[in-house]
CSV table of C-alpha atoms in Angstrom, one decimal:
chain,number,residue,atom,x,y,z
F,1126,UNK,CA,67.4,159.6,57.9
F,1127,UNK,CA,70.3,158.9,55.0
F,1128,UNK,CA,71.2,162.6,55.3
F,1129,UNK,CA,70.7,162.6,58.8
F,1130,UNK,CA,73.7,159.8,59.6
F,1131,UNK,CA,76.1,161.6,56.8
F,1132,UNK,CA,76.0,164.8,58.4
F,1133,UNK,CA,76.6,163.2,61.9
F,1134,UNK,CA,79.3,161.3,60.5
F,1135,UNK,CA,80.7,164.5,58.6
F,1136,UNK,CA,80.7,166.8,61.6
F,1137,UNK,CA,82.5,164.1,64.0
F,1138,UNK,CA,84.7,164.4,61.3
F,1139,UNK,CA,84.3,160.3,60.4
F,1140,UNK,CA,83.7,161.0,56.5
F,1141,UNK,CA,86.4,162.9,55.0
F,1142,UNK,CA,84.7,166.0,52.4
F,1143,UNK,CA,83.6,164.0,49.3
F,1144,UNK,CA,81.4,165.2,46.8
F,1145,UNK,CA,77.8,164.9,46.9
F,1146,UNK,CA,77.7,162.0,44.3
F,1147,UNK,CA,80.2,159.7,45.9
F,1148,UNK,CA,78.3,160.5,49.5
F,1149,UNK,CA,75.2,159.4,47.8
F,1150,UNK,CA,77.4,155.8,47.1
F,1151,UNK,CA,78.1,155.3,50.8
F,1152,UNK,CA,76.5,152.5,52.2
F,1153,UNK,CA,75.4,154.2,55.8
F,1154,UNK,CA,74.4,150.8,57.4
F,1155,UNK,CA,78.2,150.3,57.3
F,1156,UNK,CA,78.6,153.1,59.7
F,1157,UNK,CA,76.2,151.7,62.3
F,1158,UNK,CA,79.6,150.9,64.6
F,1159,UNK,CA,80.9,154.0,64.3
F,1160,UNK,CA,77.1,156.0,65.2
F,1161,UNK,CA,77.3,153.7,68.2
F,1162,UNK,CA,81.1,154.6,69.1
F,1163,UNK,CA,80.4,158.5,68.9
F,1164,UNK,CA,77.6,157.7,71.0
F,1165,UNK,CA,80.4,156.5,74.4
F,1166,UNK,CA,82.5,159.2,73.5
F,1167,UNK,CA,82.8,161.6,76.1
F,1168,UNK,CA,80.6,164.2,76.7
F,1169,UNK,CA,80.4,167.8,78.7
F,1170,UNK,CA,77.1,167.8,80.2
F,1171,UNK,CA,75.3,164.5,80.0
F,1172,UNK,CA,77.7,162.1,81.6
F,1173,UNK,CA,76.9,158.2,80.8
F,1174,UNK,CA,78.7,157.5,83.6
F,1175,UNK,CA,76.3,159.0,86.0
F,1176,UNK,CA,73.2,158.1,84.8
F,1177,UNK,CA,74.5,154.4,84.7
F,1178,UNK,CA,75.8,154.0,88.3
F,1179,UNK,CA,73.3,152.5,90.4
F,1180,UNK,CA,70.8,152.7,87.9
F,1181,UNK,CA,68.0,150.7,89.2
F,1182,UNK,CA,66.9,149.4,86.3
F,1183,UNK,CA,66.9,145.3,84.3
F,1184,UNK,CA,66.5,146.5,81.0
F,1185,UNK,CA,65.8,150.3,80.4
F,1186,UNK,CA,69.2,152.4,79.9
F,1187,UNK,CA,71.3,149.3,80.1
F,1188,UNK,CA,72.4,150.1,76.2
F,1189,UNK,CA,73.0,153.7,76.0
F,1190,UNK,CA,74.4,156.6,73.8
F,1191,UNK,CA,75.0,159.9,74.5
F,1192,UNK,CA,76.1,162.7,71.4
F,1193,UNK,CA,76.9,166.4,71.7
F,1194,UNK,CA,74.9,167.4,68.9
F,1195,UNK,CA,72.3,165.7,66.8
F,1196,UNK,CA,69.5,166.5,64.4
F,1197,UNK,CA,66.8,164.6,66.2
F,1198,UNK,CA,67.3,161.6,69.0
F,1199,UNK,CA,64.1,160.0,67.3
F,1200,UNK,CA,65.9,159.9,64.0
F,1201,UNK,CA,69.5,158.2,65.5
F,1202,UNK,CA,67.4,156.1,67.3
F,1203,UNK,CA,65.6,154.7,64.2
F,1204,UNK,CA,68.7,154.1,62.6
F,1205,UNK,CA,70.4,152.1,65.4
F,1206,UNK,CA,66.6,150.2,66.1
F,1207,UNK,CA,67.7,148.4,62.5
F,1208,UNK,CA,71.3,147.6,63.6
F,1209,UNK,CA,71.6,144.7,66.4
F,1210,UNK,CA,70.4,147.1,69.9
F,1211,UNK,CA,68.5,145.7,72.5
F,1212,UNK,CA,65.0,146.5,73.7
F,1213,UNK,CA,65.0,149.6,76.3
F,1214,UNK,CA,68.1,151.2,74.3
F,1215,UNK,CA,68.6,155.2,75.2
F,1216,UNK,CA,69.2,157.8,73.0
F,1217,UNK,CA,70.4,160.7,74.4
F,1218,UNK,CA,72.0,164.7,72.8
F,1219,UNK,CA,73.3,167.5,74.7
F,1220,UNK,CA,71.6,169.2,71.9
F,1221,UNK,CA,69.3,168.7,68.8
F,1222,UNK,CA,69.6,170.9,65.7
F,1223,UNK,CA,66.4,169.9,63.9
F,1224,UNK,CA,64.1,167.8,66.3
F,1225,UNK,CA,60.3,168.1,65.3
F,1226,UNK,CA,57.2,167.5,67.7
F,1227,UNK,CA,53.9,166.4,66.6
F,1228,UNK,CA,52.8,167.0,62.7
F,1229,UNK,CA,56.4,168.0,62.1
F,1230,UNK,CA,56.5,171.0,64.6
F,1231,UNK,CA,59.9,171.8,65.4
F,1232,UNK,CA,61.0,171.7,68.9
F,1233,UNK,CA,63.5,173.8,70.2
F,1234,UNK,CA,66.6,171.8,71.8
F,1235,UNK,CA,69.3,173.9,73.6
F,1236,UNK,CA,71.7,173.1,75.6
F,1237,UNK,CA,70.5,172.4,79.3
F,1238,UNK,CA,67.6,170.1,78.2
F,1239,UNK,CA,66.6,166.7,78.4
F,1240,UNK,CA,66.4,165.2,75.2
F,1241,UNK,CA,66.0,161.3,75.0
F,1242,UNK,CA,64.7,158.5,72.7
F,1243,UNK,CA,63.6,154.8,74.0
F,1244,UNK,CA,63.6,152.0,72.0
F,1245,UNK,CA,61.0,149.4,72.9
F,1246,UNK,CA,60.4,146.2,70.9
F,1247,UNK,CA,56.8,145.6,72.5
F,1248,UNK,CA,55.4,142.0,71.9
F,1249,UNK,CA,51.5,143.3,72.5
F,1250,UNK,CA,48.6,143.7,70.3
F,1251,UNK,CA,49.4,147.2,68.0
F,1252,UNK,CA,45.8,147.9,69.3
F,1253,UNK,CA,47.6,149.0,72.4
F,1254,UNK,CA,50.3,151.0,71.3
F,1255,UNK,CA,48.8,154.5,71.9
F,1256,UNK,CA,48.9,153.3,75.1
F,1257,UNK,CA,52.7,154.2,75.0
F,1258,UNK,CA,52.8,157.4,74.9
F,1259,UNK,CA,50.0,158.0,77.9
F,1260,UNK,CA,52.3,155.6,79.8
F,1261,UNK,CA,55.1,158.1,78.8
F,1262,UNK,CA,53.3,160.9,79.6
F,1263,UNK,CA,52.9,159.3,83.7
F,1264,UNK,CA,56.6,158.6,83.9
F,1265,UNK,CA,57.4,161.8,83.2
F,1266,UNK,CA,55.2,162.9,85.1
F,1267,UNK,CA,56.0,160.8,88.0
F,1268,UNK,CA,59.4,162.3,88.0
F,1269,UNK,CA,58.7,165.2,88.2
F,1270,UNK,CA,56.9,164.7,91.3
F,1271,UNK,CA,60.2,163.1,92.7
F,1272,UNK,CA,62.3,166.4,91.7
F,1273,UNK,CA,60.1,168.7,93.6
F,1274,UNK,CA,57.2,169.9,91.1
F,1275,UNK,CA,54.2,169.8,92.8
F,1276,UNK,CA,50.7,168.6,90.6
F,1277,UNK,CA,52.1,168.3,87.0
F,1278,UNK,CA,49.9,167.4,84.4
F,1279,UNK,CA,49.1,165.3,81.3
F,1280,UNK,CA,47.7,167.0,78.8
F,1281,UNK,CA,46.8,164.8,75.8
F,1282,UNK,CA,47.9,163.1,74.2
F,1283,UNK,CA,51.7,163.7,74.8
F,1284,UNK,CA,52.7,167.1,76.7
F,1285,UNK,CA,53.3,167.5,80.5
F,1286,UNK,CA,52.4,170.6,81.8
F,1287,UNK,CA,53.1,172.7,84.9
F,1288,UNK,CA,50.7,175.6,86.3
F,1289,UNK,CA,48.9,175.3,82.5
F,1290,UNK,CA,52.4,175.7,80.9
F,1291,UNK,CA,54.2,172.8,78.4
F,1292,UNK,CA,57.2,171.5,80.3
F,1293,UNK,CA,58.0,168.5,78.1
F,1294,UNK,CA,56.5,166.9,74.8
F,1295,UNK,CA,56.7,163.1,74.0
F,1296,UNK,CA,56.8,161.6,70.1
F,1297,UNK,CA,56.1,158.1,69.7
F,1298,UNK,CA,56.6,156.5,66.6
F,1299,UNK,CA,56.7,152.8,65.3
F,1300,UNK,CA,59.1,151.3,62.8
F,1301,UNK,CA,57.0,148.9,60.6
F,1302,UNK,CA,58.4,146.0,58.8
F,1303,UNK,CA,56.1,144.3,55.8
F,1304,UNK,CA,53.1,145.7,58.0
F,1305,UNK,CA,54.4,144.2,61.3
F,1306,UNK,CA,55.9,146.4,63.7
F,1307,UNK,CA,59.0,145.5,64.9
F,1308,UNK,CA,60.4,148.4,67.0
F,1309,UNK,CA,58.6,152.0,68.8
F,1310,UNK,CA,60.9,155.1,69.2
F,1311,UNK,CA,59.5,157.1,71.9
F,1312,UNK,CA,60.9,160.5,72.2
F,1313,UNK,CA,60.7,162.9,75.4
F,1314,UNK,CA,62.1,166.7,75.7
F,1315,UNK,CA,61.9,167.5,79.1
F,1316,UNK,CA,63.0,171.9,78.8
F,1317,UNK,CA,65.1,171.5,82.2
F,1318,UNK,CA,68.0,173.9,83.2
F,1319,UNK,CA,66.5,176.6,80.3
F,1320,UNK,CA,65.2,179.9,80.6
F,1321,UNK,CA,62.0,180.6,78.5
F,1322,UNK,CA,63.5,183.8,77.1
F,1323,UNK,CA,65.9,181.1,75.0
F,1324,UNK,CA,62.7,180.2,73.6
F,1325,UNK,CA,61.2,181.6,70.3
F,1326,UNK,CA,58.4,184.6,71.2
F,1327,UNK,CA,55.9,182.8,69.8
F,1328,UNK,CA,56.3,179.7,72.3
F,1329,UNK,CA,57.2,182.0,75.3
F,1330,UNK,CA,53.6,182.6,76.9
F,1331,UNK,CA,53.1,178.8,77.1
F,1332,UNK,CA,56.5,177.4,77.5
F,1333,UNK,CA,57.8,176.3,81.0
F,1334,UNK,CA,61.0,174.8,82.7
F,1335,UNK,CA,62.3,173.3,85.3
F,1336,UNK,CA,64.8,175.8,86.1
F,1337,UNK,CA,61.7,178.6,86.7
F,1338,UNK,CA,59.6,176.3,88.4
F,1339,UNK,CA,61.6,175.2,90.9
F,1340,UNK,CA,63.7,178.4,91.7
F,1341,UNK,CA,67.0,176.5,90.9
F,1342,UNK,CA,69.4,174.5,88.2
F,1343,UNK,CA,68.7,170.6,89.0
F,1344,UNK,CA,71.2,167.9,88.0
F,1345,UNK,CA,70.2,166.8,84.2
F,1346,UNK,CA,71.8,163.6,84.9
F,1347,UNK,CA,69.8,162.6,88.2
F,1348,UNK,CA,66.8,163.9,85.9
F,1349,UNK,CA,67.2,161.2,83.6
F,1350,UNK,CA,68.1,158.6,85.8
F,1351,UNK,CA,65.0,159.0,87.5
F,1352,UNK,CA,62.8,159.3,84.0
F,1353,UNK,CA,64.2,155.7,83.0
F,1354,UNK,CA,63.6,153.8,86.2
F,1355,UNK,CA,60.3,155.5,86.5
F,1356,UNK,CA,59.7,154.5,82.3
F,1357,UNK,CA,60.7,150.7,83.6
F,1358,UNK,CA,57.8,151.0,86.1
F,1359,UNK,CA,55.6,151.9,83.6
F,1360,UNK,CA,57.0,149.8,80.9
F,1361,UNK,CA,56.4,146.8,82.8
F,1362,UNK,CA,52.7,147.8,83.5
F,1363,UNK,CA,51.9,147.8,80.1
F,1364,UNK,CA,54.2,144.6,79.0
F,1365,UNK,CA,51.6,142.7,81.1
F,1366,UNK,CA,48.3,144.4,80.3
F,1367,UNK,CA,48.1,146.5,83.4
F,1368,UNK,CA,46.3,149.2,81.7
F,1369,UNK,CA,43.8,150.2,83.8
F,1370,UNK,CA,46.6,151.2,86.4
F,1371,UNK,CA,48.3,153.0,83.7
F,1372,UNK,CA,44.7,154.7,82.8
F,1373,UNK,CA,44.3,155.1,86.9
F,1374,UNK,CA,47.6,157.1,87.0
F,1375,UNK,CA,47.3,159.3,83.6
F,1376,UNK,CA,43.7,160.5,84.5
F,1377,UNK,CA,44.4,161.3,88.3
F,1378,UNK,CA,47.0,163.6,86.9
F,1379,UNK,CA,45.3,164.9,83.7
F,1380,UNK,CA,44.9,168.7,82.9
F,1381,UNK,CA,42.1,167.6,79.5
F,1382,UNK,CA,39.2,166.3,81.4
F,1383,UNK,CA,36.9,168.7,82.3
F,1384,UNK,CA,38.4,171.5,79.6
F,1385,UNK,CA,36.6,172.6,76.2
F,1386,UNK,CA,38.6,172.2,74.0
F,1387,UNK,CA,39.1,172.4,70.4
F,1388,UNK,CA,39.7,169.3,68.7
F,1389,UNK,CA,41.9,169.2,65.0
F,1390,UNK,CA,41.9,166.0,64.1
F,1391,UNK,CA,43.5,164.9,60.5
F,1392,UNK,CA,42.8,165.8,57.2
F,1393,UNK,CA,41.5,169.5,58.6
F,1394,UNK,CA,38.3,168.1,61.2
F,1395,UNK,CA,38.5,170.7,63.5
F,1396,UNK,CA,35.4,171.2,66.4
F,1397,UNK,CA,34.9,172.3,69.8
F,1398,UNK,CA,33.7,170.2,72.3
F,1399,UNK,CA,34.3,168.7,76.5
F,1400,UNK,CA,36.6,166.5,77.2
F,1401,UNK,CA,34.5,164.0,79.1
F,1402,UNK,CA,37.6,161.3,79.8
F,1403,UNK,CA,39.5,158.4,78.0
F,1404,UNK,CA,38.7,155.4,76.7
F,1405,UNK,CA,40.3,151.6,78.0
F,1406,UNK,CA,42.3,152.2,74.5
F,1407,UNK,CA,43.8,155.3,75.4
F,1408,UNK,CA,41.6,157.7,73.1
F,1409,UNK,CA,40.1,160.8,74.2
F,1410,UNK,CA,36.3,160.9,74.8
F,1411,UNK,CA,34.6,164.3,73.8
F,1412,UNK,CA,31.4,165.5,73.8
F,1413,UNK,CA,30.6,168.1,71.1
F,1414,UNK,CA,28.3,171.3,71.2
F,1415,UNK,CA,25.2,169.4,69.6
F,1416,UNK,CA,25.8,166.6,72.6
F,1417,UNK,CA,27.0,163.8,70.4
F,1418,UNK,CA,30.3,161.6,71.2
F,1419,UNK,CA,33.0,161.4,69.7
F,1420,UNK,CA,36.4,159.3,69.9
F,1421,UNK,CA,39.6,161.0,69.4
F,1422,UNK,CA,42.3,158.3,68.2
F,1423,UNK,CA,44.8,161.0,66.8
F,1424,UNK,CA,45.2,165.0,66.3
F,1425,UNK,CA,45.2,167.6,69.0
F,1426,UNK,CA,43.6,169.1,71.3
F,1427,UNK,CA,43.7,173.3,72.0
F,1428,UNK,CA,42.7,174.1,75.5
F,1429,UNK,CA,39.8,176.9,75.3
F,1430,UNK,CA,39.7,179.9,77.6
């Protein structure tokens, strides 16, 4: 994160050149003013100003930051989570230079994109915090009904597909103090006014946007608007244990159940199996070839032909 911050700052031109010894002296929580001032400078494509007005929202995108370029929202978000924001603050680049996905996957950010972090300081049991990110995954979701997609879908645990294609992935991630967490980043890239071809070859087969779905640009800045007072909704739900509605909402929508898939777990578990449902925790329910169980807490699951 260190490196991160000095490279922001050294770009927007708020460290003069130094050598690498002195810039290893700087004391970057000392900076945390100016992160937040670049952050309401004025931008080309995001506009603060029109994702704030009329914003029907009591806490979500009340505090909010936009930057023209940044490694990774996730990573500017944990740094201001430590310095003095409030709960439901928004991170939000034009771009992102280094932003990674799940298990350190990178994920391409262009310009045209929708690329976000939340800031939540949730006061509920850590039991239930994979519950974020299926909550996530129905916002999203749920605004993308509202802009015109028809039947998007959740794939677990974190990407929203459209006609079998990844649209947008979601990265939670907690910041834990002396084993108590005190703040969860959640990160969502929603690939919106992009063209797959800007995409690496490799990601192009399963790799959607917005832009081709839907036959047209759409207004980045409604986009998010939407997202956060949808995220609110949602937020709120799981604030006061409304679960099962959350649950109710992720598996009407979900493109896992009923697939065989193969499951990779951590530390190299990999099997095959039928995604039977989810759990009231949030974990995915499979059934393997020899007709056991199993619950999936974490890892990911490749959708079989």
């Amino acid at each position: 994160m260190r490196n991160e911050i000095v490279n922001l700052l050294k770009k927007e031109n708020k460290l003069s050149e130094k050598t690498i010894s002195e810039i290893s002296n700087i004391e970057i929580d000392d900076f945390s003013q100016v992160i937040k001032d670049l952050g309401n400078e004025e931008t080309e494509h995001i506009k603060k100003s029109e994702i704030l007005k009329d914003l029907k929202t009591d806490y979500i995108g009340k505090e909010l930051y936009v930057y023209r370029e940044v490694e990774s929202t996730n990573t500017i978000a944990k740094f201001l989570s430590m310095h003095d924001v409030e709960n439901g603050t928004v991170i939000i680049s034009e771009k992102q230079t280094k932003a990674k996905g799940r298990s350190g996957k990178s994920w391409e950010s262009p310009l045209g994109g929708v690329w976000l972090s939340i800031i939540l300081k949730p006061d509920v049991d850590q039991s239930k915090f994979p519950m974020i990110t299926l909550a996530t995954g129905v916002a999203v979701a749920k605004t993308l009904e509202k802009v015109g997609v028809e039947n998007p879908e959740i794939k677990w645990p974190n990407d929203i597909m459209i006609n079998g294609k990844k649209v947008c992935g979601i990265l939670t991630e907690a910041i834990a103090k002396f084993n108590t967490v005190e703040n969860v980043i959640i990160g969502v890239g929603i690939d919106a006014n992009l063209e797959v071809s800007q995409f690496p070859e490799e990601l192009q087969s399963g790799t959607t946007t917005l832009k081709e779905e839907l036959k047209r640009e759409g207004n980045e800045n409604l986009l998010i608007k939407i997202f956060l007072e949808e995220f609110e909704k949602i937020s709120e739900l799981f604030n006061h244990e409304g679960y099962e509605t959350i649950l109710k909402e992720w598996r009407k929508r979900s493109y896992s159940i009923g697939k065989i898939v193969e499951v990779r777990e951590p530390f190299n578990t990999y099997y095959d199996g039928y995604v039977v449902g989810i759990n009231k925790e949030g974990a995915l329910i499979v059934e393997k070839i020899d007709g056991t169980l199993k619950k999936v807490i974490s890892g990911e699951c490749i959708i079989k032909n």
